Short mmCIF file of C-alpha atoms in Angstrom, two decimals:
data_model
loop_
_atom_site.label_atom_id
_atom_site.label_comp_id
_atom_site.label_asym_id
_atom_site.label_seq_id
_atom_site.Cartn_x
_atom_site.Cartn_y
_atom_site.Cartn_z
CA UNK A 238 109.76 -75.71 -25.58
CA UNK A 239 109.53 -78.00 -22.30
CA UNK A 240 108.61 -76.31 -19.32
CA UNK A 241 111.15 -76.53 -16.43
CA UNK A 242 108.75 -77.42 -13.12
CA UNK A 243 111.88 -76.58 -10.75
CA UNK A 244 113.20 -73.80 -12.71
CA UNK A 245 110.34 -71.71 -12.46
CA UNK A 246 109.43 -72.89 -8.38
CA UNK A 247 113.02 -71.36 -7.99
CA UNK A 248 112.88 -68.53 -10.00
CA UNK A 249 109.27 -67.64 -8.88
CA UNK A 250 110.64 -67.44 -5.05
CA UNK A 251 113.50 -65.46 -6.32
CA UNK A 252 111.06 -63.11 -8.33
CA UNK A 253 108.77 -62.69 -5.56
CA UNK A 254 111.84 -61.49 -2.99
CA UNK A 255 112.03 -58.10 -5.21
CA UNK A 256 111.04 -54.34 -4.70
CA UNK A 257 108.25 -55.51 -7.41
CA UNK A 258 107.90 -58.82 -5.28
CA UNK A 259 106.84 -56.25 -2.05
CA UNK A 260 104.72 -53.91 -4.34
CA UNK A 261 102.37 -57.16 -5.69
CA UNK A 262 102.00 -57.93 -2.03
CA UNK A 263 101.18 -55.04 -0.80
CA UNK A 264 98.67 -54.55 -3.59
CA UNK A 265 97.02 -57.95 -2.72
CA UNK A 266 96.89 -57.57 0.84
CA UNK A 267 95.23 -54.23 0.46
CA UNK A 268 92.80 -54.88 -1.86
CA UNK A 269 91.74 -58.09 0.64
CA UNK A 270 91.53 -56.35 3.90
CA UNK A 271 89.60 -53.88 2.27
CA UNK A 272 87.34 -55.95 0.71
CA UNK A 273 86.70 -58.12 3.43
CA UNK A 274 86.14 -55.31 5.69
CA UNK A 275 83.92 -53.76 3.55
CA UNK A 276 81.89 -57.53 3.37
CA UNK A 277 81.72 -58.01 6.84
CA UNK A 278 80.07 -54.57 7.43
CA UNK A 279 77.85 -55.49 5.38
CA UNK A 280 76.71 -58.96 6.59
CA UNK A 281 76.60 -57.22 10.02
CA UNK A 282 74.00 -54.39 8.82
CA UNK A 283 71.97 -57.24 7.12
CA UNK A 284 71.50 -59.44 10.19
CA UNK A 285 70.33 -55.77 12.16
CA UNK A 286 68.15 -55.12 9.19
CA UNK A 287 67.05 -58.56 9.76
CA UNK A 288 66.12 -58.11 13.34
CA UNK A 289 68.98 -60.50 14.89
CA UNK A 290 69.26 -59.21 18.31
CA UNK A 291 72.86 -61.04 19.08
CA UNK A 292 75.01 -60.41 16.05
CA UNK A 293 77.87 -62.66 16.62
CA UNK A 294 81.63 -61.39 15.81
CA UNK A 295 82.49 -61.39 11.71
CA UNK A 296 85.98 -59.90 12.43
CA UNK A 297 87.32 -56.95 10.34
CA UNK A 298 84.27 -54.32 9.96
CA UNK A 299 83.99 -50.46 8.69
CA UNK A 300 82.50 -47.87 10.61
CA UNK A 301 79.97 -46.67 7.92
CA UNK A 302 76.99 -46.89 6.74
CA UNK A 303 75.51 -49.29 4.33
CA UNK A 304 76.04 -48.01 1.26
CA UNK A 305 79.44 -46.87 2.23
CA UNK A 306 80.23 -50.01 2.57
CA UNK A 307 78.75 -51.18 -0.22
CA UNK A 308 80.35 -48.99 -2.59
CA UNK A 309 83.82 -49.43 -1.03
CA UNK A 310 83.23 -53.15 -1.73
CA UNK A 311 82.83 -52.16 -5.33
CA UNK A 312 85.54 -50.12 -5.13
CA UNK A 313 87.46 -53.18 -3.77
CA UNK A 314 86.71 -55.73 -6.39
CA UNK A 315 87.55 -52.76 -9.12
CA UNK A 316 91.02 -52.20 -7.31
CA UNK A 317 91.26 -56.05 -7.62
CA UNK A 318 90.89 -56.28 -11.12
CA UNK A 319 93.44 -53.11 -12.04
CA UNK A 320 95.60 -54.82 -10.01
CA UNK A 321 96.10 -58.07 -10.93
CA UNK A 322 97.25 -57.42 -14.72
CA UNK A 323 99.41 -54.96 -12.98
CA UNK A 324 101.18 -57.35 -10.77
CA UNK A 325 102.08 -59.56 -14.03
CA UNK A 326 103.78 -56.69 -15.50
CA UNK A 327 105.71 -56.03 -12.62
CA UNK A 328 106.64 -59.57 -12.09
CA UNK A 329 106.59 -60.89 -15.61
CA UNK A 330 110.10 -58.40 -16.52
CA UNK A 331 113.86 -59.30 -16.96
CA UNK A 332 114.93 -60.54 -12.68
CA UNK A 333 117.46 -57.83 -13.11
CA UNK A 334 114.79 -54.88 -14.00
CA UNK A 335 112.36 -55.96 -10.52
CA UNK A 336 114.07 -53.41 -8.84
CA UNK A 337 112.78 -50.86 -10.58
CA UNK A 338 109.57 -49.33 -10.94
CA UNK A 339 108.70 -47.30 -13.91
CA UNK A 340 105.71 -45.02 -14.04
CA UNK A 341 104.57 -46.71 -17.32
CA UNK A 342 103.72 -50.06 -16.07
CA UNK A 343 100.99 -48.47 -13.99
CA UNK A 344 99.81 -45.86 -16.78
CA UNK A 345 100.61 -47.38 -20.20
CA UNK A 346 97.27 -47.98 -21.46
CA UNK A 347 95.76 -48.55 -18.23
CA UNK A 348 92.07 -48.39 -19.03
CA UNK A 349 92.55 -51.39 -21.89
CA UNK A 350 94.36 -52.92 -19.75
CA UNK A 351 91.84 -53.16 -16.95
CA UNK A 352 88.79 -53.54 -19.53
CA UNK A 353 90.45 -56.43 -21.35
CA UNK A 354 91.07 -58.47 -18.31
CA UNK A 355 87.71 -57.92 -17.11
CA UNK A 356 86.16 -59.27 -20.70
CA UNK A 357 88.60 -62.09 -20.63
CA UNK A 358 87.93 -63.08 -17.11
CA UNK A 359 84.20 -62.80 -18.01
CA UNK A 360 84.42 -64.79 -20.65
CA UNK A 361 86.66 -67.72 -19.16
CA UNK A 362 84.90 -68.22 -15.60
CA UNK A 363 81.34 -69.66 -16.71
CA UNK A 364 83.47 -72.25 -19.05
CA UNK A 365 85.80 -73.03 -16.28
CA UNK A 366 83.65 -73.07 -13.59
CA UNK A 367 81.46 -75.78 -15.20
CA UNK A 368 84.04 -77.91 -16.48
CA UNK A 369 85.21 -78.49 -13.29
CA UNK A 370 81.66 -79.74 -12.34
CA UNK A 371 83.66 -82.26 -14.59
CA UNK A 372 86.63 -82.20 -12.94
CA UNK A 373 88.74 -82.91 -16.52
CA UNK A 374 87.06 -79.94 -18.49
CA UNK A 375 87.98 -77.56 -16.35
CA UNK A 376 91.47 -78.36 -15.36
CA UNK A 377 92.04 -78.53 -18.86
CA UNK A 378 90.12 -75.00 -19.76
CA UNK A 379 92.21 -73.69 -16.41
CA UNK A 380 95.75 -75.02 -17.43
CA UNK A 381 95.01 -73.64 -21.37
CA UNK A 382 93.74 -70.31 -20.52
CA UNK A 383 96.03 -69.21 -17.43
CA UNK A 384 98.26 -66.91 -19.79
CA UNK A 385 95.92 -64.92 -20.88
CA UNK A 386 96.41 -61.96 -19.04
CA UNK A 387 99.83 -62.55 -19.23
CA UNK A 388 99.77 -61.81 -22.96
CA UNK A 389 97.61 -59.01 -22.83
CA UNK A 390 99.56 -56.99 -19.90
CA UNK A 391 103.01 -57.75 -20.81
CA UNK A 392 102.46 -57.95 -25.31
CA UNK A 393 99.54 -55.79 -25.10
CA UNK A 394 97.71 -58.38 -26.83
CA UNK A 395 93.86 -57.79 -27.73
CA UNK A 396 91.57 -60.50 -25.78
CA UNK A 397 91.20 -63.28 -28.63
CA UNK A 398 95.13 -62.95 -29.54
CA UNK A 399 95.93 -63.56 -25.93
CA UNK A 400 93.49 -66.90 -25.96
CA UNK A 401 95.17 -68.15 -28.71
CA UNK A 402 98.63 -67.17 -27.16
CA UNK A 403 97.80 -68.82 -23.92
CA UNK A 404 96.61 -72.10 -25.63
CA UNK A 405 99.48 -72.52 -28.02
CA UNK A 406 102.33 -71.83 -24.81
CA UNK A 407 100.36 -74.37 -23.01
CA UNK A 408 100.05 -77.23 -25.88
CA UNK A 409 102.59 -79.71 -24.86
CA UNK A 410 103.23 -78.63 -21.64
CA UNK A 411 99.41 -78.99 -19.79
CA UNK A 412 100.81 -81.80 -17.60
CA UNK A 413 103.73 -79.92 -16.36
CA UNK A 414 101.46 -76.88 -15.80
CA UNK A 415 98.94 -78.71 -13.69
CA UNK A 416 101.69 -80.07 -11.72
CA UNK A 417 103.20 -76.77 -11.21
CA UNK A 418 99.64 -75.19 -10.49
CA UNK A 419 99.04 -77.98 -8.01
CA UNK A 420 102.29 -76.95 -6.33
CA UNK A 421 100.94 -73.47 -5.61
CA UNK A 422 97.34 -74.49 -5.31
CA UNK A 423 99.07 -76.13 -1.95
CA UNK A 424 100.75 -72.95 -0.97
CA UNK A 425 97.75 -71.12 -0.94
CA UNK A 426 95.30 -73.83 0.75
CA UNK A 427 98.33 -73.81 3.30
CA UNK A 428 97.78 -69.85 3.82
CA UNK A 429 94.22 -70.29 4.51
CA UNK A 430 95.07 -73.14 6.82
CA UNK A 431 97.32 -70.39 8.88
CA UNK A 432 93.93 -68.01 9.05
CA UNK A 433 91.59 -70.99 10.51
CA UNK A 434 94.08 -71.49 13.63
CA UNK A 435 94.44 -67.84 13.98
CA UNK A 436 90.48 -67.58 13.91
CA UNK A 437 90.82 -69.29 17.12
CA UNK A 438 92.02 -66.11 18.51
CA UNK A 439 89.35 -64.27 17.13
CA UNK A 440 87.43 -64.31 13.97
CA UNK A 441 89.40 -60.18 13.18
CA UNK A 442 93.11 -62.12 13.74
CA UNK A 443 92.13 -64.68 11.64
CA UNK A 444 91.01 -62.50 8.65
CA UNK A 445 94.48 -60.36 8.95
CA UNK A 446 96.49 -63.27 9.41
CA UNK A 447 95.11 -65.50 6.36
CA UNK A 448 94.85 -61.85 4.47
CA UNK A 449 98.93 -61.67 5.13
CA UNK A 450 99.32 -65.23 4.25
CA UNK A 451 97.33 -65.69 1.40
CA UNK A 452 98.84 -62.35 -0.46
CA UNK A 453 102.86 -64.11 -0.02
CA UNK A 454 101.46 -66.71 -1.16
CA UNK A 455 100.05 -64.51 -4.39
CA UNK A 456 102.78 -63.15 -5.04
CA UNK A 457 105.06 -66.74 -5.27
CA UNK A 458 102.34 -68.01 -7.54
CA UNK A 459 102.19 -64.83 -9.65
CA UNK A 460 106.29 -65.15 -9.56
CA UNK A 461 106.07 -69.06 -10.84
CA UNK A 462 103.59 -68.34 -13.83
CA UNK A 463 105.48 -65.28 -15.15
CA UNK A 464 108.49 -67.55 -14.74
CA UNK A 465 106.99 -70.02 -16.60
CA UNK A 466 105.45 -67.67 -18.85
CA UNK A 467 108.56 -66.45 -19.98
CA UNK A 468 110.28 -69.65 -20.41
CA UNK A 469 107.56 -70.97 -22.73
CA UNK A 470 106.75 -67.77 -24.81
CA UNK A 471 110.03 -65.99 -25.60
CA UNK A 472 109.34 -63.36 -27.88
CA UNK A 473 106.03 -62.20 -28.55
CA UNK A 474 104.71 -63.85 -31.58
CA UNK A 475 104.06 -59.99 -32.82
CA UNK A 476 106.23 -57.60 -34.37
CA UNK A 477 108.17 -55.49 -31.81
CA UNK A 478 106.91 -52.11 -31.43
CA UNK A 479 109.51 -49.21 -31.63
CA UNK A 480 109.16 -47.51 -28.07
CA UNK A 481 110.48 -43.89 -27.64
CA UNK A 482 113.50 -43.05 -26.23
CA UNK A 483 113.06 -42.82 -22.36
CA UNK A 484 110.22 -45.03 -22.03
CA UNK A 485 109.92 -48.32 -20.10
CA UNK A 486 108.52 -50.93 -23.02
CA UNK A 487 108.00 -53.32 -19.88
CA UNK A 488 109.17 -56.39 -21.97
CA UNK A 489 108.62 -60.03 -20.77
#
């Protein structure tokens, strides 16, 4: 199937304007205000340690100690992770179901969920992080792999079925998906751009304001791949499981 570049730009704004739309975002900016809270109070106890007499202004600190802070960063990036597949299941359903929000695409098998995107996202960073050294590598790794998680929060697919998911919906298509991905790599550069003139307030309005930015602009990009997603994969390539009466199967 040929991906539709404008289709899913339109229908990942029109996802992202949804009760699950507000809960991704709200998710995301959490999870960064935290963390960078959390990361400031920490750079601010190291210079102390450090013996810097004039610590200048970070922005958004914690009052607590260092380890506080240092486990509430942890508890930050772990947030992150949960969150993340979570926000493709919300986004990745039927437009007419993003109103709702059943329980089960929070709980249904939550810990797999989290532990399989962790060993995924392990085991694609190194690859993709060099090949772009490269520049061509790693584009290419990028544009193949970007449906992983997609495949193993919304087909619960184990971690090699949803690399060879991701690959095969992106064979044929890598050129349109780098465009598209290029398209929202520019929203979110422009986000950041809207927390450096803010930082000319003050370093703490600049943080909020790119934390605000950069989560809308999460939540459009996480809207445009589960558009695009959905367009490419139709139904899973696995036999449909029979789900019990009353319970939310969270399809694609």
């Amino acid at each position: 199937m040929t991906l539709s570049i404008g289709a899913s730009l339109q229908n990942g704004l029109r996802r992202s304007a949804t009760r699950s739309g507000l809960v991704v975002f709200l998710l995301t900016l959490v999870y960064q205000i935290v963390l960078i809270a959390a990361t400031n109070t920490l750079a601010v106890d190291l210079l102390q340690q450090i013996g810097v007499d004039d610590v200048p202004a970070v922005g958004v600190t914690l009052p607590v100690s260092t380890p506080v802070a240092a486990a509430i960063a942890v508890g930050a990036l772990l947030f992150g992770l949960a969150s993340y597949p979570i926000s493709v299941r919300l986004l990745s359903r039927e437009q007419t179901a993003l109103a709702t929000l059943p329980r089960s695409l929070f709980t249904r098998r939550c810990g797999r969920l989290v532990v399989s995107t962790l060993a995924v996202t392990l085991v694609m960073t190194p690859p993709i992080v060099l090949g772009f050294l490269l520049i061509v590598p790693g584009l290419y790794l990028a544009v193949s792999l970007q449906f992983t998680v997609f495949a193993i929060a919304t087909e619960d697919a184990g971690s090699l079925t949803a690399f060879r998911r991701s690959w095969t919906l992106a064979t044929g298509n890598r050129w349109r998906l780098l465009g598209m991905l290029l398209v929202v790599a520019a929203l979110i550069g422009l986000a950041s751009g809207l927390g450096t003139l803010a930082a000319a307030i003050s370093p703490a309005a600049g943080q909020v304001v790119a934390a605000i930015a950069t989560a809308a602009a999460v939540v459009v990009t996480y809207g445009v791949l589960a558009d695009a997603f959905r367009q490419l994969g139709g139904e899973p390539p696995t036999r449909r499981r029979q789900t019990p009466p009353g319970v939310d199967p969270s399809p694609m």
